[in-house]
Short mmCIF file of C-alpha atoms and ligand atoms in Angstrom, two decimals:
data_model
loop_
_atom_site.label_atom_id
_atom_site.label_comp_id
_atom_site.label_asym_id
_atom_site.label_seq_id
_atom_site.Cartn_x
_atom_site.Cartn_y
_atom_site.Cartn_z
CA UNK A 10 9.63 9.03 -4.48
CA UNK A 11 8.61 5.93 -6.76
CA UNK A 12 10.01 3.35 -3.97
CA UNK A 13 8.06 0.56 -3.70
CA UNK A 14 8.21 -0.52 0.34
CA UNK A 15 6.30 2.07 2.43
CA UNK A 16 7.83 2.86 6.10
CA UNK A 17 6.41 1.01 8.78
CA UNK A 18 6.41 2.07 12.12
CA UNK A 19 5.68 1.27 15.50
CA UNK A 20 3.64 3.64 17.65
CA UNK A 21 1.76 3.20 20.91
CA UNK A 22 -2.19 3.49 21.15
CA UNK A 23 -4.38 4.46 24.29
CA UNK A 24 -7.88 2.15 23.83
CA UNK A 25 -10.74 3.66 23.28
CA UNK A 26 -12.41 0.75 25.90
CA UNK A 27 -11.73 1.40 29.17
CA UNK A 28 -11.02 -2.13 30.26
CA UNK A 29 -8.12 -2.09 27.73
CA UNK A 30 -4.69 -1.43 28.15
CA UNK A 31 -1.99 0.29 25.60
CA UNK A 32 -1.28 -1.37 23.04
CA UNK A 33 1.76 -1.28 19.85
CA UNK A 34 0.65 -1.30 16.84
CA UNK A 35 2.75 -1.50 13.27
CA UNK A 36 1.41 0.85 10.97
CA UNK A 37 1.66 2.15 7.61
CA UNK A 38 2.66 6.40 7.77
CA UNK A 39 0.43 8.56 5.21
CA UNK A 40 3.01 9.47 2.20
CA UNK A 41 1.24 12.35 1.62
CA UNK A 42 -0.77 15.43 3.28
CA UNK A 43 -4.63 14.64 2.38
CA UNK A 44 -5.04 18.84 2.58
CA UNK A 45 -1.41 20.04 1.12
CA UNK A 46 -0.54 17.09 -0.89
CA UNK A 47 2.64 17.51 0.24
CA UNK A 48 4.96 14.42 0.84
CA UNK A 49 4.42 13.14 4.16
CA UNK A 50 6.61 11.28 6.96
CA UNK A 51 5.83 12.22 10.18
CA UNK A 52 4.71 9.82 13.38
CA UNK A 53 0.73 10.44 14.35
CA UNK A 54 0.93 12.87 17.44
CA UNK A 55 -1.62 10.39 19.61
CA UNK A 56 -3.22 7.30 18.36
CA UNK A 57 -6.59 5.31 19.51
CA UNK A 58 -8.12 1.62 18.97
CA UNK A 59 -10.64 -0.30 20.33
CA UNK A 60 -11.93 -3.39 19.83
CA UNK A 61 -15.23 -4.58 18.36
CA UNK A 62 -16.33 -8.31 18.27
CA UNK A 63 -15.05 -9.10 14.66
CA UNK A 64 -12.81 -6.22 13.59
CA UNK A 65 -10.32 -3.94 15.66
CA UNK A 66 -9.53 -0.21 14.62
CA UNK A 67 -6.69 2.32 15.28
CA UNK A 68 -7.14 5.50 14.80
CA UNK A 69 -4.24 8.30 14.65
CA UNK A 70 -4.00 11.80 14.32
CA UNK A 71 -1.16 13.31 12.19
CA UNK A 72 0.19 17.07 11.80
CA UNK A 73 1.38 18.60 8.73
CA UNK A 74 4.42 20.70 9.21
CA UNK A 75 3.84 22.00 5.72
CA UNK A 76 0.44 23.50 5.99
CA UNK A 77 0.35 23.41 9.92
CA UNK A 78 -3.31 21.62 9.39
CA UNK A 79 -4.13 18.18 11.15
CA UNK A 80 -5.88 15.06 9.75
CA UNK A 81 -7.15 11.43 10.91
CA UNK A 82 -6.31 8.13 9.39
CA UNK A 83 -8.66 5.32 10.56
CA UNK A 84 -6.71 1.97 10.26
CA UNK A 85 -8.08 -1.46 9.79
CA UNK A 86 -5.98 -3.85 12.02
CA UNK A 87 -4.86 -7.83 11.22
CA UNK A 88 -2.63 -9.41 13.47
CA UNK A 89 0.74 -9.41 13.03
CA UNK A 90 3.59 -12.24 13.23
CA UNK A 91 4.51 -14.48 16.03
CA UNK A 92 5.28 -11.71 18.69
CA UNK A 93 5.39 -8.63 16.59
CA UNK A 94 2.30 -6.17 16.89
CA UNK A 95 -0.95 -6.28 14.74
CA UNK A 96 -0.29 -4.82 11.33
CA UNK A 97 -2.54 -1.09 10.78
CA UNK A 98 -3.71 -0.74 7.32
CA UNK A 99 -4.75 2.76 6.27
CA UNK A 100 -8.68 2.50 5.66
CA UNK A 101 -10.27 5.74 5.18
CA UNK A 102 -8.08 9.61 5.49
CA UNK A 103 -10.25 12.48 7.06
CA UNK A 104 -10.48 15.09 5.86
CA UNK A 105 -11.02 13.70 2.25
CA UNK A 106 -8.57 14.14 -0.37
CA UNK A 107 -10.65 15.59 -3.44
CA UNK A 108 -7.26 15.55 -5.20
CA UNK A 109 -7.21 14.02 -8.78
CA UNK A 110 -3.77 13.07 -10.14
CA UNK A 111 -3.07 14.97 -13.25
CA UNK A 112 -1.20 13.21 -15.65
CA UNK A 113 1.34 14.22 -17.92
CA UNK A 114 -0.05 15.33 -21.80
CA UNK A 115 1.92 11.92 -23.15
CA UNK A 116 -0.10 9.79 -20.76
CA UNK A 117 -3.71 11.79 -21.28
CA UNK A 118 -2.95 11.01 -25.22
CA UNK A 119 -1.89 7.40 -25.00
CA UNK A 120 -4.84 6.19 -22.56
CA UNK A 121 -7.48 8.45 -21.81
CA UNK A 122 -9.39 5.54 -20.43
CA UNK A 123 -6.43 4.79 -17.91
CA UNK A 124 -6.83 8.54 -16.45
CA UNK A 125 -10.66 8.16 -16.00
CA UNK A 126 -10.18 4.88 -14.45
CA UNK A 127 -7.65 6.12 -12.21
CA UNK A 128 -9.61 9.31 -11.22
CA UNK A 129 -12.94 6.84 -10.29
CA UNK A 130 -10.37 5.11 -7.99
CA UNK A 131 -9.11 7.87 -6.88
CA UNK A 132 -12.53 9.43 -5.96
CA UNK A 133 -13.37 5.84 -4.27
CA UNK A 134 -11.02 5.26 -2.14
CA UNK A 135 -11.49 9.41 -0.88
CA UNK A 136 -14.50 7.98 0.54
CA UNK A 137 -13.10 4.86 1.92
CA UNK A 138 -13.94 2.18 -0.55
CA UNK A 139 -10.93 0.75 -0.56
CA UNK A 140 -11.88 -2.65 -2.18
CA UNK A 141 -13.59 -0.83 -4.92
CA UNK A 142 -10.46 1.36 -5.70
CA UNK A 143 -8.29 -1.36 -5.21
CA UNK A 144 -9.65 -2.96 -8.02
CA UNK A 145 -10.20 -0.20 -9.77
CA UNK A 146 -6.28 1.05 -9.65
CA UNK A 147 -5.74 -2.66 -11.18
CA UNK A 148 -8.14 -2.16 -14.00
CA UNK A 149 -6.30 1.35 -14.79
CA UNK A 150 -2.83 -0.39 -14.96
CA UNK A 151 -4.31 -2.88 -17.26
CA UNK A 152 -5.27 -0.01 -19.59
CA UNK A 153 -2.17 1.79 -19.09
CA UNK A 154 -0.07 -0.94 -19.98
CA UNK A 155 -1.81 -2.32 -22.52
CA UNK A 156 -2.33 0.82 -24.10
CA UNK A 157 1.09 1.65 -23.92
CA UNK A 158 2.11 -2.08 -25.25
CA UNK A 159 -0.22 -0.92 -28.03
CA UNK A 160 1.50 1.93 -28.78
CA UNK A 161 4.72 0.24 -29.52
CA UNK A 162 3.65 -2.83 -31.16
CA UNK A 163 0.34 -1.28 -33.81
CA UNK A 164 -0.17 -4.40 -35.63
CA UNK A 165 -0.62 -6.38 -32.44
CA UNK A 166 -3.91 -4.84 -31.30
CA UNK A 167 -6.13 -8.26 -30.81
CA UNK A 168 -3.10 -10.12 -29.73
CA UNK A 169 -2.30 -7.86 -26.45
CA UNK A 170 -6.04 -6.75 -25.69
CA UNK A 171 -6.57 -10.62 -25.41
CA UNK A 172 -3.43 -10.96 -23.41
CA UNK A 173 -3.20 -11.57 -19.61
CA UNK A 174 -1.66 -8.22 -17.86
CA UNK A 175 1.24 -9.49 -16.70
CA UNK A 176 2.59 -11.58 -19.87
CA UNK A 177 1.45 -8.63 -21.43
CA UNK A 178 4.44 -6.56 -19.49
CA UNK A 179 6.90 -9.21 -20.27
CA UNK A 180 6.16 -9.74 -23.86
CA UNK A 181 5.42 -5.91 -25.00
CA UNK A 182 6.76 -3.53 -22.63
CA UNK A 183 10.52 -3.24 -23.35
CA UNK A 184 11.85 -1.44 -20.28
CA UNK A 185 13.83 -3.40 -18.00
CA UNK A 186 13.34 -1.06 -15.41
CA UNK A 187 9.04 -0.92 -15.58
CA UNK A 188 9.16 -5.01 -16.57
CA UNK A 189 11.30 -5.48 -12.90
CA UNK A 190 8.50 -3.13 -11.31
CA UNK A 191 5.70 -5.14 -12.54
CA UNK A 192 7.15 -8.33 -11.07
CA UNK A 193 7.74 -6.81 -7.86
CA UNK A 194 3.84 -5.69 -7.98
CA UNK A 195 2.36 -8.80 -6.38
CA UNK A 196 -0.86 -7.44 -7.81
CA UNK A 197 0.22 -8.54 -11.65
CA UNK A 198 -1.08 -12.23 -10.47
CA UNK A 199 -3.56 -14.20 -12.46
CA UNK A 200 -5.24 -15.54 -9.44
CA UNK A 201 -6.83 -12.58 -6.92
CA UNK A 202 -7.57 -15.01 -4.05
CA UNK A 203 -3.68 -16.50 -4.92
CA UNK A 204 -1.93 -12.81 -4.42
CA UNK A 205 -4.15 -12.00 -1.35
CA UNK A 206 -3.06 -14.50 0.57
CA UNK A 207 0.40 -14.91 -0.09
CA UNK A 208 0.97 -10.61 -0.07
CA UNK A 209 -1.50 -9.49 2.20
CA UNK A 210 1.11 -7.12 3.45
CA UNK A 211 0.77 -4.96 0.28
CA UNK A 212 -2.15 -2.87 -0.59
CA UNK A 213 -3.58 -0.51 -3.12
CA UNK A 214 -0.89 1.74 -2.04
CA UNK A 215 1.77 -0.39 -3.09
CA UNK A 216 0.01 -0.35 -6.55
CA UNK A 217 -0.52 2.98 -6.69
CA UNK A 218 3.29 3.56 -6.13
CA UNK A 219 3.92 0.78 -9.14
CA UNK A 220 1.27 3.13 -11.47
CA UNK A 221 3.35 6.18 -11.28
CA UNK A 222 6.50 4.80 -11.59
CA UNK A 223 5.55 3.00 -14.74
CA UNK A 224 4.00 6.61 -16.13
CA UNK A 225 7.02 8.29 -15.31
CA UNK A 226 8.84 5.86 -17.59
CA UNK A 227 6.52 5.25 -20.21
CA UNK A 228 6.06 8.81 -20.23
CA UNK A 229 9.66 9.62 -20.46
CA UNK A 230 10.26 7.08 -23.25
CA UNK A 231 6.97 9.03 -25.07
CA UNK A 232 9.33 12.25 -24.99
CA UNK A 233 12.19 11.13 -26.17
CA UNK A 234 10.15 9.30 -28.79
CA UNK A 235 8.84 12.35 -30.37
CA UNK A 236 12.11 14.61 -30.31
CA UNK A 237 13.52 11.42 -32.16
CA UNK A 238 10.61 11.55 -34.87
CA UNK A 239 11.27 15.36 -34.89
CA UNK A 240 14.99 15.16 -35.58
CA UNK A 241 14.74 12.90 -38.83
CA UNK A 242 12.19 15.48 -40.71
ZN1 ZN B 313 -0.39 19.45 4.66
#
């Protein structure tokens, strides 16, 4: 559930223009039902694109088994490399997902101002602002894992809010297993226009996968925490 590389796939597209031929494109599958929120892995049934003068656009229609309902990804298109087909990347999900992610009570305590973060980017990039709640899933992680570097290190309040997010996860968060995460999060970079360039294959997807594996840790490590402290009384 918390991997970090999302399926590709290839699927055939009928153009929307009808000078156009079918094309292949390499897309990104939906992880999860927009209407069921149910985990999601199916091929689109039929896919479209067509070409504007700037920007191309595929657009697939998926069924969900689960709650036998159907829904429309529109996918922005880049091209893809030497002799492979353009890349999709999913843009906006119809119908809307007006699903907010509810945390667990550990997480909601540590860094309320994470979850409210999270939640604006959630409701964002619902209605297709996906640059907006790109950077606003980076701003929650910042919270989240400073809050939670916080947490574990109470006399070093100035010293991590000042600190750059990723030394931050190196320096304060002592779980191997979130502190290899956050390295393999091309998002941790100092330099935006740096980490665009050279991982324009991941998106706020990939981060959002990286968030909730790093609350189900820290959030684990808050449990056992507290039946330690209740043990010694
Ligand atoms: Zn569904």
């Amino acid at each position: 559930m918390y991997s970090l590389t999302h399926s590709h796939k290839i699927i055939d597209a009928i153009p929307l223009a009808p000078d156009h031929s079918g094309k292949k494109f390499k897309i990104k599958l939906p992880n999860i039902c927009p209407i069921c929120d149910t985990a999601y892995g199916e091929l689109p049934l039929i896919s479209y694109y067509i070409e504007e003068i700037f920007d191309e656009f595929l657009y697939s229609f998926f069924f969900c088994p689960h709650c036998q309902k159907c829904f429309m990804i529109k996918y922005s298109v880049t091209d893809g490399a030497f002799g492979e087909p353009p890349i999709g990347t999913i843009g906006s999900v119809f119908p809307n997902s007006s699903h907010l992610t509810d945390f667990p009570e550990q997480i909601k305590n540590l860094s309320p101002q994470f979850v409210k973060i999270y939640h604006e980017s959630e409701q964002a990039e619902s209605a297709g602002l996906t640059e907006i709640c790109g950077m606003g899933y980076r701003k929650a992680l910042e919270f989240l894992i400073k809050d939670y570097a916080i947490h574990q290190n109470p006399k070093l309040v100035d010293e991590i809010k000042a600190q750059p997010l990723a030394k931050c996860i190196n320096k304060y968060i002592n779980i191997e297993s979130i502190v290899t995460l956050a390295e393999r999060s091309a998002w941790i970079g100092n330099d935006e226009t740096h980490y665009v360039r050279k991982h324009n294959n991941l998106d706020f997807n990939d981060m959002k996968l990286f968030i909730a594996a790093a609350v189900h840790f820290m959030s684990m490590n808050l449990i056992v925490e507290k039946a330690e402290s209740i043990s010694r009384k």
